[in-house]
């Protein structure tokens, strides 16, 4: 983790010094007071997200996927890639590997801190890119627009991969732009690696390719031979970093983007043959899009209206007008960003999916404001106050992107009593995962939303994330089917969450009440052990209760008919032989009552093969 920082310490020091000197550089053009206020707002926005990042994880995506990957790596030393257990097991996971590294070195808090650091690096990158292209005012305004966008609060207060995805894409874009000014094969190769890593994070990175097609065209126009070399080099390194997850998915499932587009690839591991779609986010795309994402954000995000802030609503139209008179590169950047938004929203109108182009748009906003102030100096008295006012509005609207964390508060420390209490009260499924670990369960069916992070068992959820088990559970129609299905899948227990609506199918509720035993119950969450004796219909032991005699048993123990018991010892025992089948679980139970306190008692099981010889090797009992 430290190797890149150590290898590039000179460049890192130079970059930090340049940022520091630029921010300290005060000019007499009348903008400095405004820019100083902007710096305070930017710092406040970053601190807000840091405080949120230091809190315990509550997000559904993290508890159902991102942290689960790190948990499995810590427990097993490898990842299973088993789509029958988790439908997302072969999706591109470059962002998840970043979380997993930090999580394995520490815990979930480490993963959240790394996520925040990606956010912080993006803030710095936006400032550097805009400042290099348009000067200090452009850098400050672009950073102000980006840092105070409320959507970033959601990204940092819970584990999502968009921060890393955006960081890799924007870094690749900045390096590719730099290669136009400084021909350097290392810049081109690194650009390809970053773009490929972004591709290994989300498949919709394909919609970002127009940015790099424009760069490639510029390479060719500058120098045909060098341009072809750059295109081949960037394509090679991008393929090296980006194609692995899709090849892995193809080899395992016959669908390179499993489980998406299965109506095209028809993988046998996913029953659905219809295009994937989240019915929550299918808003229409029309000329009112900017208005709708600003004032009706709930149509595009699991949040409240205002999660996009006001900066884009006020200044993006001005930026679009400015692009008409700006350089062709500015127009190309804006056009590619708009095309990306349209393409993504046609796929799924979800605001988190357009995160990579938000830094691009804020850089363009910064360049627009800097140009207008340079061309019309008096406009600073209008444009800079507007930028500050919309930024302040963005800070005020920050909690709208994640209503679960609405207040500013110091973080609770991991391992403390207050930390555990915080999780018990706020994290869904936390008590269930703790109890699963305390009991030491191995295989659990989880009915309800899959907030399973933290449990060390193999857990199969009944939401669409659960792969084959989820589909099979949904297909059950009666308790007579439910019992044998549980035995076939060898579930030790069933976790039922408060929001599961388990009684939506009456037979499930009746079966749970009749055939399982509750061992944990809190706030509507229950953990039930499967009572296998009630699921078995064939008694393997002959005369297990010694009701009238010792029929079926052999040995020299003493039978007490009036009490329905037998008295045994090491010298005088009772023995019965039962035939069992390989690969099938059998339940044998014995009840023992000692004649005195703390007397020794045991039941011994000897295993014999078909030739009636004792099997001496270890057997799992």
Coordinates of C-alpha atoms in Angstrom, one line a residue:
X1 CA 0.0 0.0 0.0
X2 CA 2.9 2.4 0.8
X3 CA 4.9 1.5 -2.3
X4 CA 3.4 4.0 -4.7
X5 CA 3.7 6.8 -2.2
X6 CA 7.4 5.8 -1.5
X7 CA 8.2 5.5 -5.1
X8 CA 6.8 8.8 -6.1
X9 CA 7.7 10.8 -2.9
X10 CA 9.3 13.6 -4.9
X11 CA 6.3 14.1 -7.1
X12 CA 3.9 13.9 -4.2
X13 CA 5.9 16.5 -2.2
X14 CA 6.0 18.8 -5.3
X15 CA 2.3 18.5 -5.7
X16 CA 1.5 19.3 -2.1
X17 CA 3.8 22.3 -2.1
X18 CA 2.3 23.6 -5.3
X19 CA -1.2 23.3 -3.8
X20 CA -0.1 25.0 -0.6
X21 CA 1.6 27.9 -2.4
X22 CA -1.3 28.4 -4.8
X23 CA -3.8 28.6 -1.9
X24 CA -1.5 31.0 0.0
X25 CA -1.1 33.2 -3.0
X26 CA -3.2 36.3 -2.4
X27 CA -3.9 38.7 -5.2
X28 CA -5.3 42.2 -5.2
X29 CA -7.9 41.6 -7.8
X30 CA -10.7 41.7 -5.3
X31 CA -11.4 37.9 -5.5
X32 CA -9.3 36.8 -2.6
X33 CA -11.9 37.4 0.2
X34 CA -14.4 35.4 -1.8
X35 CA -12.0 32.6 -2.4
X36 CA -11.0 32.5 1.2
X37 CA -14.6 32.0 2.2
X38 CA -14.8 29.3 -0.5
X39 CA -11.8 27.6 1.1
X40 CA -13.6 27.5 4.5
X41 CA -16.8 26.0 2.9
X42 CA -14.7 23.4 1.1
X43 CA -12.9 22.4 4.3
X44 CA -16.2 22.2 6.2
X45 CA -17.7 20.0 3.5
X46 CA -14.7 17.6 3.8
X47 CA -14.9 17.5 7.6
X48 CA -18.6 16.7 7.5
X49 CA -17.9 13.7 5.3
X50 CA -14.9 12.6 7.4
X51 CA -17.1 12.6 10.5
X52 CA -19.7 10.5 8.7
X53 CA -17.0 8.1 7.4
X54 CA -15.8 7.5 10.9
X55 CA -19.2 6.2 12.1
X56 CA -20.1 2.5 12.0
X57 CA -21.5 1.2 8.7
X58 CA -25.3 1.2 8.3
X59 CA -25.7 1.0 4.5
X60 CA -27.5 -1.9 2.8
X61 CA -25.1 -2.2 -0.1
X62 CA -22.1 -2.5 2.3
X63 CA -23.9 -4.9 4.7
X64 CA -25.1 -7.1 1.8
X65 CA -22.1 -7.1 -0.4
X66 CA -19.0 -4.8 0.0
X67 CA -18.2 -5.9 3.6
X68 CA -19.2 -9.4 3.0
X69 CA -16.4 -9.9 0.5
X70 CA -13.8 -8.7 3.0
X71 CA -15.3 -10.9 5.7
X72 CA -15.0 -14.0 3.5
X73 CA -11.4 -13.1 2.6
X74 CA -10.5 -12.8 6.2
X75 CA -12.2 -16.1 7.1
X76 CA -11.1 -18.3 4.2
X77 CA -8.2 -16.5 2.6
X78 CA -9.9 -16.6 -0.7
X79 CA -13.1 -15.5 -2.5
X80 CA -15.6 -18.1 -3.6
X81 CA -16.9 -16.7 -6.9
X82 CA -20.0 -18.9 -6.3
X83 CA -23.0 -17.3 -8.1
X84 CA -25.3 -20.0 -6.6
X85 CA -24.6 -18.4 -3.2
X86 CA -24.4 -14.7 -4.2
X87 CA -25.7 -13.6 -7.5
X88 CA -23.0 -10.8 -7.5
X89 CA -20.1 -13.1 -7.0
X90 CA -18.5 -12.5 -10.4
X91 CA -19.3 -8.9 -11.0
X92 CA -16.3 -6.5 -11.5
X93 CA -14.9 -5.9 -8.0
X94 CA -11.9 -3.5 -8.4
X95 CA -13.5 -1.1 -5.8
X96 CA -14.3 -3.9 -3.5
X97 CA -10.8 -5.2 -3.5
X98 CA -9.7 -1.7 -2.2
X99 CA -12.1 -2.0 0.7
X100 CA -11.1 -5.6 1.4
X101 CA -7.4 -4.7 1.7
X102 CA -8.2 -2.1 4.4
X103 CA -10.8 -4.3 6.0
X104 CA -8.4 -7.3 6.3
X105 CA -5.8 -5.0 7.8
X106 CA -8.2 -3.6 10.3
X107 CA -12.0 -3.9 10.1
X108 CA -15.0 -2.2 8.5
X109 CA -13.8 1.2 9.9
X110 CA -10.6 0.8 7.8
X111 CA -12.6 0.3 4.6
X112 CA -14.8 3.3 5.3
X113 CA -11.6 5.5 5.9
X114 CA -10.1 4.3 2.6
X115 CA -13.4 5.2 0.9
X116 CA -13.2 8.8 2.4
X117 CA -9.6 9.1 1.3
X118 CA -10.7 8.4 -2.3
X119 CA -13.2 11.2 -1.9
X120 CA -10.5 13.5 -0.6
X121 CA -8.2 12.7 -3.5
X122 CA -11.0 13.5 -5.9
X123 CA -11.4 17.0 -4.3
X124 CA -7.6 17.6 -4.7
X125 CA -7.7 16.3 -8.3
X126 CA -10.5 18.6 -9.3
X127 CA -8.6 21.6 -7.9
X128 CA -5.4 20.6 -9.6
X129 CA -7.1 20.0 -13.0
X130 CA -9.2 23.2 -13.0
X131 CA -6.3 25.3 -11.7
X132 CA -3.9 24.0 -14.4
X133 CA -6.4 24.8 -17.1
X134 CA -8.0 28.1 -15.9
X135 CA -6.0 29.5 -12.9
X136 CA -6.7 29.9 -9.3
X137 CA -10.3 31.1 -9.5
X138 CA -11.2 28.2 -11.8
X139 CA -9.6 25.8 -9.3
X140 CA -11.4 27.2 -6.3
X141 CA -14.8 27.4 -7.9
X142 CA -14.6 23.9 -9.4
X143 CA -13.5 22.5 -6.0
X144 CA -16.3 24.4 -4.3
X145 CA -18.9 23.1 -6.7
X146 CA -17.7 19.5 -6.3
X147 CA -17.0 19.4 -2.6
X148 CA -20.4 20.8 -1.6
X149 CA -22.4 18.5 -3.8
X150 CA -24.7 16.7 -1.3
X151 CA -24.5 13.4 -3.2
X152 CA -20.9 13.0 -2.0
X153 CA -22.1 12.7 1.5
X154 CA -24.0 9.5 0.6
X155 CA -20.8 8.2 -1.0
X156 CA -18.6 8.8 2.0
X157 CA -21.1 8.0 4.8
X158 CA -21.5 4.4 3.4
X159 CA -19.4 2.0 1.4
X160 CA -20.1 2.5 -2.3
X161 CA -17.6 2.0 -5.1
X162 CA -18.3 5.3 -7.0
X163 CA -15.6 7.2 -5.2
X164 CA -12.9 4.8 -6.5
X165 CA -14.6 4.5 -9.8
X166 CA -14.6 8.2 -10.3
X167 CA -11.1 8.6 -9.0
X168 CA -9.7 6.2 -11.6
X169 CA -11.7 7.6 -14.5
X170 CA -10.9 11.3 -13.7
X171 CA -7.2 10.5 -13.1
X172 CA -7.1 8.7 -16.5
X173 CA -8.8 11.7 -18.2
X174 CA -6.4 14.2 -16.6
X175 CA -3.3 12.1 -17.6
X176 CA -4.6 11.6 -21.2
X177 CA -5.1 15.4 -21.4
X178 CA -1.6 15.9 -20.1
X179 CA -0.2 13.6 -22.8
X180 CA -1.5 16.0 -25.4
X181 CA 0.9 18.6 -24.1
X182 CA 3.8 16.3 -23.0
X183 CA 4.3 13.3 -25.3
X184 CA 5.3 10.6 -22.8
X185 CA 4.6 6.9 -23.2
X186 CA 4.5 6.5 -19.4
X187 CA 1.5 8.9 -19.2
X188 CA -0.3 7.0 -21.9
X189 CA 0.4 3.6 -20.3
X190 CA -0.7 4.8 -16.9
X191 CA -3.9 6.3 -18.4
X192 CA -4.7 2.9 -19.9
X193 CA -4.2 1.2 -16.6
X194 CA -6.4 3.6 -14.8
X195 CA -9.2 3.4 -17.4
X196 CA -8.9 -0.4 -17.3
X197 CA -9.2 -0.4 -13.5
X198 CA -12.3 1.8 -13.8
X199 CA -13.6 -0.8 -16.3
X200 CA -12.9 -3.5 -13.7
X201 CA -15.2 -1.6 -11.3
X202 CA -18.4 -1.1 -13.4
X203 CA -19.4 -2.3 -16.8
X204 CA -21.0 1.1 -17.6
X205 CA -17.5 2.5 -17.9
X206 CA -18.1 1.7 -21.5
X207 CA -20.3 4.8 -21.7
X208 CA -17.2 6.9 -20.8
X209 CA -15.3 5.8 -23.8
X210 CA -16.3 8.8 -25.9
X211 CA -14.0 10.9 -23.7
X212 CA -11.0 8.8 -24.7
X213 CA -12.1 8.4 -28.3
X214 CA -11.8 12.2 -28.5
X215 CA -8.3 12.0 -26.9
X216 CA -7.3 9.3 -29.4
X217 CA -8.5 11.4 -32.3
X218 CA -6.4 14.3 -31.0
X219 CA -3.3 12.0 -30.8
X220 CA -3.8 11.1 -34.4
X221 CA -4.3 14.7 -35.6
X222 CA -1.1 15.7 -33.7
X223 CA 1.1 12.9 -35.1
X224 CA -0.3 9.9 -36.9
X225 CA 2.6 7.5 -36.0
X226 CA 2.8 8.5 -32.4
X227 CA -1.0 8.6 -32.2
X228 CA -1.3 5.0 -33.4
X229 CA 1.4 4.0 -30.9
X230 CA -0.4 5.7 -28.0
X231 CA -3.7 4.1 -29.0
X232 CA -2.2 0.6 -29.1
X233 CA -0.3 1.2 -25.8
X234 CA -3.3 2.6 -24.0
X235 CA -5.6 -0.2 -25.3
X236 CA -3.1 -2.9 -24.2
X237 CA -2.8 -1.6 -20.6
X238 CA -6.5 -0.9 -20.4
X239 CA -7.2 -4.5 -21.5
X240 CA -4.7 -5.8 -19.1
X241 CA -6.4 -4.1 -16.1
X242 CA -10.0 -4.2 -17.2
X243 CA -10.9 -7.5 -18.9
X244 CA -10.1 -9.9 -16.1
X245 CA -13.5 -9.8 -14.3
X246 CA -15.4 -10.3 -17.5
X247 CA -13.3 -13.2 -18.6
X248 CA -13.7 -14.7 -15.1
X249 CA -17.5 -14.3 -15.4
X250 CA -17.6 -15.8 -18.9
X251 CA -15.6 -18.9 -17.9
X252 CA -17.7 -19.5 -14.8
X253 CA -21.2 -18.6 -16.0
X254 CA -21.1 -18.2 -19.8
X255 CA -22.1 -14.5 -19.3
X256 CA -19.3 -11.9 -19.2
X257 CA -21.6 -9.4 -17.4
X258 CA -23.4 -11.9 -15.2
X259 CA -26.2 -11.5 -14.0
X260 CA -26.9 -8.5 -16.4
X261 CA -28.0 -9.0 -20.0
X262 CA -28.8 -12.6 -19.3
X263 CA -31.6 -12.4 -21.9
X264 CA -28.7 -12.1 -24.4
X265 CA -26.1 -14.5 -23.0
X266 CA -28.6 -17.0 -21.4
X267 CA -26.4 -18.3 -18.6
X268 CA -27.8 -21.4 -17.0
X269 CA -26.9 -20.0 -13.6
X270 CA -29.6 -17.3 -13.6
X271 CA -33.2 -18.1 -14.2
X272 CA -34.3 -14.7 -15.5
X273 CA -34.2 -14.2 -19.2
X274 CA -35.5 -10.6 -19.1
X275 CA -33.3 -7.4 -19.0
X276 CA -32.3 -6.4 -15.5
X277 CA -34.1 -3.4 -14.2
X278 CA -34.6 -1.7 -10.9
X279 CA -38.2 -0.5 -10.9
X280 CA -37.5 2.3 -8.4
X281 CA -35.5 4.3 -10.9
X282 CA -37.0 4.5 -14.3
X283 CA -37.7 8.3 -14.7
X284 CA -38.2 9.7 -18.1
X285 CA -35.4 11.7 -19.8
X286 CA -36.5 15.0 -21.3
X287 CA -35.6 18.7 -21.3
X288 CA -36.6 19.0 -17.6
X289 CA -34.0 16.6 -16.5
X290 CA -31.8 19.2 -14.7
X291 CA -34.9 20.5 -12.9
X292 CA -36.1 17.1 -11.9
X293 CA -32.8 15.8 -10.5
X294 CA -32.6 19.1 -8.5
X295 CA -36.1 19.3 -7.1
X296 CA -37.4 15.7 -7.4
X297 CA -34.3 13.8 -6.5
X298 CA -36.2 11.1 -4.9
X299 CA -37.0 9.8 -8.4
X300 CA -33.3 9.2 -9.0
X301 CA -32.0 8.2 -5.5
X302 CA -33.0 6.6 -2.2
X303 CA -32.9 10.1 -0.7
X304 CA -34.8 13.3 -0.4
X305 CA -35.2 16.2 -2.8
X306 CA -32.1 18.3 -2.9
X307 CA -29.4 15.6 -3.0
X308 CA -27.9 17.3 -6.1
X309 CA -27.7 20.7 -4.5
X310 CA -28.3 24.0 -6.4
X311 CA -24.9 24.6 -8.0
X312 CA -25.6 22.7 -11.2
X313 CA -29.1 24.1 -11.5
X314 CA -27.8 27.7 -11.4
X315 CA -24.4 27.5 -13.1
X316 CA -24.5 24.5 -15.5
X317 CA -26.8 26.4 -18.1
X318 CA -24.2 29.2 -18.1
X319 CA -21.5 26.6 -18.6
X320 CA -23.3 25.2 -21.6
X321 CA -23.6 28.6 -23.2
X322 CA -19.9 29.3 -22.5
X323 CA -18.9 26.0 -24.2
X324 CA -20.3 27.4 -27.5
X325 CA -17.6 30.1 -27.5
X326 CA -14.9 28.0 -25.7
X327 CA -12.3 25.7 -27.2
X328 CA -13.4 22.5 -29.0
X329 CA -11.9 20.5 -26.2
X330 CA -14.3 22.1 -23.7
X331 CA -17.2 21.4 -26.0
X332 CA -16.1 17.8 -26.4
X333 CA -15.8 17.4 -22.6
X334 CA -19.3 18.8 -22.0
X335 CA -20.8 16.8 -24.9
X336 CA -19.2 13.5 -23.7
X337 CA -20.5 14.1 -20.1
X338 CA -24.0 14.8 -21.3
X339 CA -23.9 11.7 -23.5
X340 CA -22.8 9.6 -20.6
X341 CA -25.7 10.9 -18.4
X342 CA -28.2 10.1 -21.2
X343 CA -26.8 6.6 -21.8
X344 CA -26.7 5.8 -18.1
X345 CA -30.2 7.1 -17.5
X346 CA -31.5 5.0 -20.4
X347 CA -30.1 2.0 -18.7
X348 CA -31.1 3.1 -15.1
X349 CA -32.0 6.6 -14.0
X350 CA -29.8 6.4 -10.9
X351 CA -27.8 9.4 -9.7
X352 CA -24.9 7.3 -8.2
X353 CA -24.2 5.9 -11.6
X354 CA -23.3 9.4 -13.0
X355 CA -20.7 10.1 -10.3
X356 CA -17.7 10.0 -12.7
X357 CA -18.8 12.9 -14.8
X358 CA -19.7 15.2 -11.8
X359 CA -16.0 16.2 -11.4
X360 CA -15.9 16.9 -15.1
X361 CA -18.9 19.1 -14.9
X362 CA -17.6 21.0 -11.9
X363 CA -14.2 21.6 -13.6
X364 CA -16.2 23.1 -16.6
X365 CA -18.2 25.3 -14.2
X366 CA -14.9 26.5 -12.7
X367 CA -13.5 27.3 -16.1
X368 CA -16.7 29.2 -17.1
X369 CA -16.6 31.4 -14.0
X370 CA -12.9 32.1 -14.3
X371 CA -13.4 33.0 -18.0
X372 CA -16.3 35.4 -17.3
X373 CA -14.4 37.1 -14.5
X374 CA -11.3 37.5 -16.6
X375 CA -13.4 38.9 -19.5
X376 CA -15.7 41.0 -17.4
X377 CA -13.9 41.7 -14.1
X378 CA -17.0 43.4 -12.6
X379 CA -18.8 40.1 -12.9
X380 CA -16.9 38.7 -9.9
X381 CA -19.3 40.7 -7.7
X382 CA -22.1 38.6 -9.1
X383 CA -20.6 35.2 -10.0
X384 CA -18.6 34.6 -6.8
X385 CA -21.4 35.4 -4.4
X386 CA -23.7 33.1 -6.4
X387 CA -21.2 30.3 -6.3
X388 CA -20.8 30.8 -2.5
X389 CA -24.6 30.9 -1.9
X390 CA -25.3 27.8 -3.9
X391 CA -22.4 26.0 -2.1
X392 CA -23.8 27.0 1.2
X393 CA -27.2 25.7 0.1
X394 CA -25.4 22.4 -0.9
X395 CA -24.0 22.1 2.6
X396 CA -27.4 22.8 4.1
X397 CA -28.9 20.1 1.9
X398 CA -26.1 17.6 2.6
X399 CA -28.2 15.2 4.8
X400 CA -30.8 14.8 2.0
X401 CA -28.6 12.3 0.3
X402 CA -28.4 10.0 3.4
X403 CA -31.3 10.7 5.7
X404 CA -30.1 8.0 8.2
X405 CA -27.2 10.3 9.2
X406 CA -28.7 13.7 9.6
X407 CA -26.8 15.2 12.5
X408 CA -23.1 16.2 13.0
X409 CA -21.6 14.1 15.8
X410 CA -18.2 12.8 16.9
X411 CA -17.7 9.2 16.0
X412 CA -18.0 6.4 18.5
X413 CA -14.9 4.3 19.0
X414 CA -14.8 0.6 17.8
X415 CA -14.9 -1.9 20.7
X416 CA -16.5 0.6 23.2
X417 CA -19.8 0.0 24.9
X418 CA -21.3 3.0 23.0
X419 CA -20.1 1.5 19.7
X420 CA -21.9 -1.8 20.4
X421 CA -25.0 0.0 21.6
X422 CA -25.0 2.2 18.4
X423 CA -24.9 -0.9 16.2
X424 CA -27.6 -2.7 18.2
X425 CA -30.0 0.3 17.9
X426 CA -29.2 1.3 14.3
X427 CA -27.7 -1.5 12.2
X428 CA -30.3 -3.9 10.8
X429 CA -29.5 -7.5 11.4
X430 CA -26.6 -6.8 13.7
X431 CA -27.9 -8.9 16.6
X432 CA -28.5 -11.8 14.2
X433 CA -25.0 -11.8 12.9
X434 CA -23.5 -11.6 16.4
X435 CA -25.7 -14.6 17.5
X436 CA -24.8 -16.7 14.5
X437 CA -21.1 -16.3 15.4
X438 CA -21.7 -16.9 19.1
X439 CA -23.5 -20.2 18.4
X440 CA -20.9 -21.1 15.7
X441 CA -23.4 -21.9 13.0
X442 CA -22.1 -23.0 9.6
X443 CA -24.9 -22.6 7.1
X444 CA -27.9 -20.3 7.5
X445 CA -30.9 -19.4 5.5
X446 CA -31.6 -15.6 5.8
X447 CA -35.2 -14.5 5.2
X448 CA -35.3 -10.7 4.6
X449 CA -33.0 -8.0 3.5
X450 CA -29.4 -9.4 3.4
X451 CA -27.6 -7.3 6.0
X452 CA -25.3 -10.2 6.7
X453 CA -21.9 -8.5 7.0
X454 CA -20.0 -9.6 10.1
X455 CA -21.3 -13.2 10.2
X456 CA -18.7 -15.9 9.6
X457 CA -21.2 -18.6 8.5
X458 CA -22.2 -19.3 4.9
X459 CA -25.4 -17.3 4.7
X460 CA -27.9 -17.6 1.8
X461 CA -30.3 -14.7 1.5
X462 CA -33.8 -14.8 0.0
X463 CA -33.5 -11.5 -1.9
X464 CA -32.3 -11.6 -5.5
X465 CA -28.7 -11.3 -4.2
X466 CA -29.0 -14.9 -3.0
X467 CA -28.6 -16.7 -6.3
X468 CA -30.1 -20.2 -6.7
X469 CA -31.3 -20.5 -3.1
X470 CA -33.3 -17.3 -3.5
X471 CA -35.0 -18.6 -6.6
X472 CA -35.7 -22.0 -5.1
X473 CA -37.1 -20.4 -1.9
X474 CA -39.4 -18.3 -4.0
X475 CA -40.6 -21.4 -5.8
X476 CA -41.7 -23.2 -2.7
X477 CA -45.4 -23.6 -2.4
X478 CA -46.1 -25.6 0.8
X479 CA -44.6 -26.7 4.1
X480 CA -44.3 -30.2 2.7
X481 CA -41.8 -28.8 0.2
X482 CA -40.1 -26.4 2.6
X483 CA -38.9 -29.1 5.1
X484 CA -37.2 -31.5 2.6
X485 CA -35.7 -28.4 0.9
X486 CA -34.1 -27.3 4.1
X487 CA -32.7 -30.8 4.7
X488 CA -31.4 -31.0 1.1
X489 CA -29.5 -27.7 1.5
X490 CA -28.2 -28.6 5.0
X491 CA -29.3 -25.4 6.7
X492 CA -28.5 -25.3 10.5
X493 CA -30.7 -22.3 11.2
X494 CA -33.0 -19.7 9.8
X495 CA -32.6 -16.0 10.4
X496 CA -35.7 -13.9 10.0
X497 CA -35.5 -10.1 9.9
X498 CA -38.1 -7.8 11.1
X499 CA -38.7 -6.4 7.6
X500 CA -38.9 -9.8 5.9
X501 CA -42.7 -10.3 5.7
X502 CA -42.0 -14.0 6.3
X503 CA -45.7 -14.5 7.0
X504 CA -46.6 -13.1 3.5
X505 CA -46.7 -16.8 2.6
X506 CA -48.7 -18.4 5.3
X507 CA -47.1 -21.8 5.1
X508 CA -43.6 -20.3 5.7
X509 CA -44.9 -18.7 8.9
X510 CA -46.7 -21.8 10.1
X511 CA -43.6 -24.0 9.3
X512 CA -41.3 -21.6 11.3
X513 CA -43.6 -21.7 14.3
X514 CA -44.1 -25.5 14.2
X515 CA -40.7 -26.9 13.1
X516 CA -38.1 -24.5 14.4
X517 CA -36.9 -23.4 17.8
X518 CA -36.2 -19.7 18.5
X519 CA -32.8 -19.1 20.1
X520 CA -32.6 -15.4 19.7
X521 CA -35.2 -12.6 19.4
X522 CA -34.7 -8.8 19.4
X523 CA -36.6 -6.0 17.8
X524 CA -38.5 -8.3 15.5
X525 CA -35.4 -10.2 14.3
X526 CA -35.4 -13.9 15.2
X527 CA -32.8 -16.7 14.9
X528 CA -34.4 -20.2 14.7
X529 CA -32.6 -23.5 14.8
X530 CA -34.0 -26.1 12.5
X531 CA -35.5 -29.0 14.5
X532 CA -34.4 -31.8 12.3
X533 CA -36.3 -34.4 14.4
X534 CA -39.5 -32.8 13.3
X535 CA -38.5 -32.8 9.6
X536 CA -37.6 -36.5 9.6
X537 CA -40.4 -39.0 9.0
X538 CA -38.5 -42.3 9.4
X539 CA -37.2 -43.3 12.8
X540 CA -33.9 -45.1 12.4
X541 CA -33.7 -46.6 15.9
X542 CA -35.9 -49.5 16.8
X543 CA -37.8 -49.1 20.0
X544 CA -36.0 -45.8 20.9
X545 CA -38.1 -45.2 24.1
X546 CA -37.8 -48.7 25.6
X547 CA -41.6 -48.6 26.1
X548 CA -42.2 -52.2 26.9
X549 CA -38.9 -54.1 26.5
X550 CA -35.5 -54.0 24.9
X551 CA -36.6 -55.1 21.5
X552 CA -34.1 -53.9 18.9
X553 CA -31.3 -53.5 21.4
X554 CA -28.5 -55.8 22.4
X555 CA -26.3 -55.8 25.5
X556 CA -26.4 -56.5 29.2
X557 CA -27.9 -53.3 30.6
X558 CA -30.9 -53.3 33.0
X559 CA -34.3 -52.5 31.7
X560 CA -36.7 -50.7 34.2
X561 CA -40.2 -51.1 32.5
X562 CA -42.2 -49.1 35.0
X563 CA -39.9 -46.1 34.5
X564 CA -39.4 -46.5 30.8
X565 CA -35.7 -46.3 31.2
X566 CA -32.6 -48.5 31.2
X567 CA -29.5 -48.5 33.5
X568 CA -26.2 -48.8 31.6
X569 CA -22.5 -48.7 32.5
X570 CA -19.3 -49.4 30.7
X571 CA -19.6 -53.0 31.6
X572 CA -23.3 -53.3 31.0
X573 CA -24.4 -51.3 28.0
X574 CA -27.1 -51.4 25.3
X575 CA -26.1 -51.4 21.6
X576 CA -28.1 -51.0 18.3
X577 CA -26.8 -51.0 14.7
X578 CA -28.4 -48.6 12.2
X579 CA -27.8 -48.5 8.5
X580 CA -26.9 -45.1 7.1
X581 CA -26.2 -43.7 3.6
X582 CA -23.2 -41.7 2.5
X583 CA -23.9 -38.0 1.7
X584 CA -27.1 -37.9 3.7
X585 CA -27.4 -36.4 7.2
X586 CA -29.0 -38.7 9.8
X587 CA -30.3 -37.7 13.3
X588 CA -29.7 -40.0 16.2
X589 CA -30.7 -38.8 19.7
X590 CA -30.2 -40.3 23.2
X591 CA -31.4 -38.9 26.5
X592 CA -29.2 -39.6 29.5
X593 CA -29.9 -39.0 33.2
X594 CA -27.2 -39.6 35.7
X595 CA -27.9 -41.4 39.0
X596 CA -25.8 -38.9 40.9
X597 CA -24.6 -35.3 40.5
X598 CA -21.7 -34.9 38.0
X599 CA -21.6 -38.6 37.2
X600 CA -19.9 -39.3 33.8
X601 CA -22.1 -40.0 30.8
X602 CA -21.5 -40.5 27.2
X603 CA -22.9 -42.0 24.1
X604 CA -20.4 -43.7 21.9
X605 CA -20.8 -44.1 18.1
X606 CA -18.8 -46.7 16.2
X607 CA -18.8 -46.6 12.4
X608 CA -18.5 -49.8 10.4
X609 CA -18.1 -50.3 6.7
X610 CA -20.1 -52.7 4.5
X611 CA -17.8 -55.5 5.5
X612 CA -18.7 -54.8 9.2
X613 CA -15.2 -53.6 10.0
X614 CA -14.6 -50.7 12.3
X615 CA -13.7 -47.5 10.4
X616 CA -10.7 -46.1 12.1
X617 CA -10.3 -42.8 10.2
X618 CA -11.8 -39.6 11.6
X619 CA -15.4 -39.0 10.8
X620 CA -17.5 -35.9 11.1
X621 CA -20.2 -36.5 13.7

